[in-house]
Amino acid sequence: MSSAASYRARSVKGMRDLLPPATALWAHVEETARRVFGRYGYEEIRTPIVEETELFVRSVGATTDIVGKEMYSFADKKGKSLSLRPEATASVARAFAEHLRERPLPVRLFYIGPQFRYERPQRGRYRQFHQIGAELIGDGGPWSDAELVLMLFSFLRALGFADLRALVNTVGDPSSREAYKKRLRAYLEPRAAELGEDSRRRLDTNPLRILDTKKPAEIELLAQAPRLMDSLSEESRCHFQDLLRALDGCGVEYEIEDRLVRGLDYYTRTVFEIVSPSLGAQNAIVGGGRYDDLIEEVGGPPTPAIGFAIGLDRLIEVLPQAARRAAVEVTGLYVVPVGDISRIELLRLGEEIRNAGFTAMLELSSVSMRTALRRADRLGVRWAVLLGEEELGRGTITLKDFRSGEQTTAERKALGADLGRLIQGASP
Ligand code: AMP
């Protein structure tokens, strides 16, 4: 056993710390989601990180990779199988069925939080990752699908994404989907030798998933396969047509992507992704779909619903410059003592600045003014406030703008107004 002194703690493989300054980006994205989703009437829900394993088996599906291979499942002290949530829709559906079914429908909910999948860690894939998602529960019509897509466009535009496009498809209702699975299987079985190992396995368990293969040979083989669109019931076809009409009517750029099925078992009818073509091969920013049977599946009344999940880790990686700048702009003031001014005076000035509505970071250690100013500069702070005996005697402070090098004087009696005028009035 290693001695205590030689133990060097490390984070668990596939799980990472989110550190400053990047956490400012995370906060900015989360605040933007709250603001934009709030404008559409969505309210926040926070569900537990741990659920009964059975919830995910019944909802996400026993044959999916997520449930089959990737869940962090464990037995609790009474032997009950629990799992860290690998996604949030199942939990939200459960929470709705358990607590919110009496609320007027539809119920609009959003969530922000970590999810857990035991995947092979690779660039951009983590075992603890983060999602922002929303669910519109209790309306089965195509206009709800359109509202969700519009909300996503609004959110992503607020973050500075410009070239957005929705990919939409329909996987039909369960009966038309079952009919299609049979036709797809009948087409693929005689050609099974041309399929890769994963797709051959899926032929039995979940043939729809073969449609979203990335293998060129399989894509070619699928080009001649029967199309799901041709197996749709009249109702599902109308639903899809109405969604397309709504997207047209609201000026949303979209493409029908008939190989888009998405990984989870619970989807019915509409599935969609939003892509930013400039991001290259991995261009999907968000994916979602309708799940009209899920809530009943987890013990609630029959209730149609639709939702999406955005992978936050990936979103942060590809965040446009504008959002990065907005997030890290440090508007704080770095308060620097001149000479051996009392630290109590410094603490008091800090409180005054904050009470006036500004952020103040104090230089409390006994370093030289030069060192303190260098620290402020390295932190990316634009403004320093100098406080020495002279300022103290006059009831003023000296404000230094690192960008222009200019120094100005502000009255402590009118700190809010003076700082506001000087900072907001400064050239950018
Ligand atoms: P899914 O629930 O599989 O449809 O995934 C929704 C989004 O979550 C994807 O677009 C990914 O960006 C993100 N995501 C899924 N798994 C991971 C992971 N292991 N690491 C990082 N992001 C993930």
Tab-separated table of C-alpha atoms and ligand atoms in Angstrom, residues 117 119 124-126 129 131 262 309 311 313-314, ligand 1:
chain	number	residue	atom	x	y	z
A	117	ARG	CA	-21.840	7.197	-19.947
A	119	GLU	CA	-17.708	5.402	-23.215
A	124	GLY	CA	-14.779	15.687	-27.103
A	125	ARG	CA	-16.265	12.536	-25.501
A	126	TYR	CA	-16.292	12.239	-21.741
A	129	PHE	CA	-20.548	15.206	-19.878
A	131	GLN	CA	-26.387	18.651	-21.486
A	262	ARG	CA	-31.104	8.970	-33.686
A	309	ALA	CA	-30.589	17.702	-25.752
A	311	GLY	CA	-24.130	18.451	-25.786
A	313	ASP	CA	-19.018	20.088	-23.888
A	314	ARG	CA	-19.097	20.130	-27.677
B	1	AMP	P1	-27.585	11.692	-27.337
B	1	AMP	O1	-28.274	11.717	-26.009
B	1	AMP	O2	-26.695	10.497	-27.532
B	1	AMP	O3	-28.506	11.959	-28.464
B	1	AMP	O4	-26.560	12.906	-27.323
B	1	AMP	C1	-26.968	14.248	-27.306
B	1	AMP	C2	-25.742	15.123	-27.304
B	1	AMP	O5	-24.983	14.862	-26.132
B	1	AMP	C3	-24.790	14.830	-28.460
B	1	AMP	O6	-25.010	15.731	-29.500
B	1	AMP	C4	-23.409	15.004	-27.887
B	1	AMP	O7	-22.919	16.300	-28.178
B	1	AMP	C5	-23.599	14.901	-26.404
B	1	AMP	N1	-22.927	13.706	-25.880
B	1	AMP	C6	-23.381	12.437	-25.847
B	1	AMP	N2	-22.474	11.619	-25.279
B	1	AMP	C7	-21.404	12.385	-24.943
B	1	AMP	C8	-20.131	12.147	-24.333
B	1	AMP	N3	-19.773	10.930	-23.932
B	1	AMP	N4	-19.288	13.186	-24.165
B	1	AMP	C9	-19.635	14.423	-24.571
B	1	AMP	N5	-20.808	14.719	-25.134
B	1	AMP	C10	-21.698	13.723	-25.335
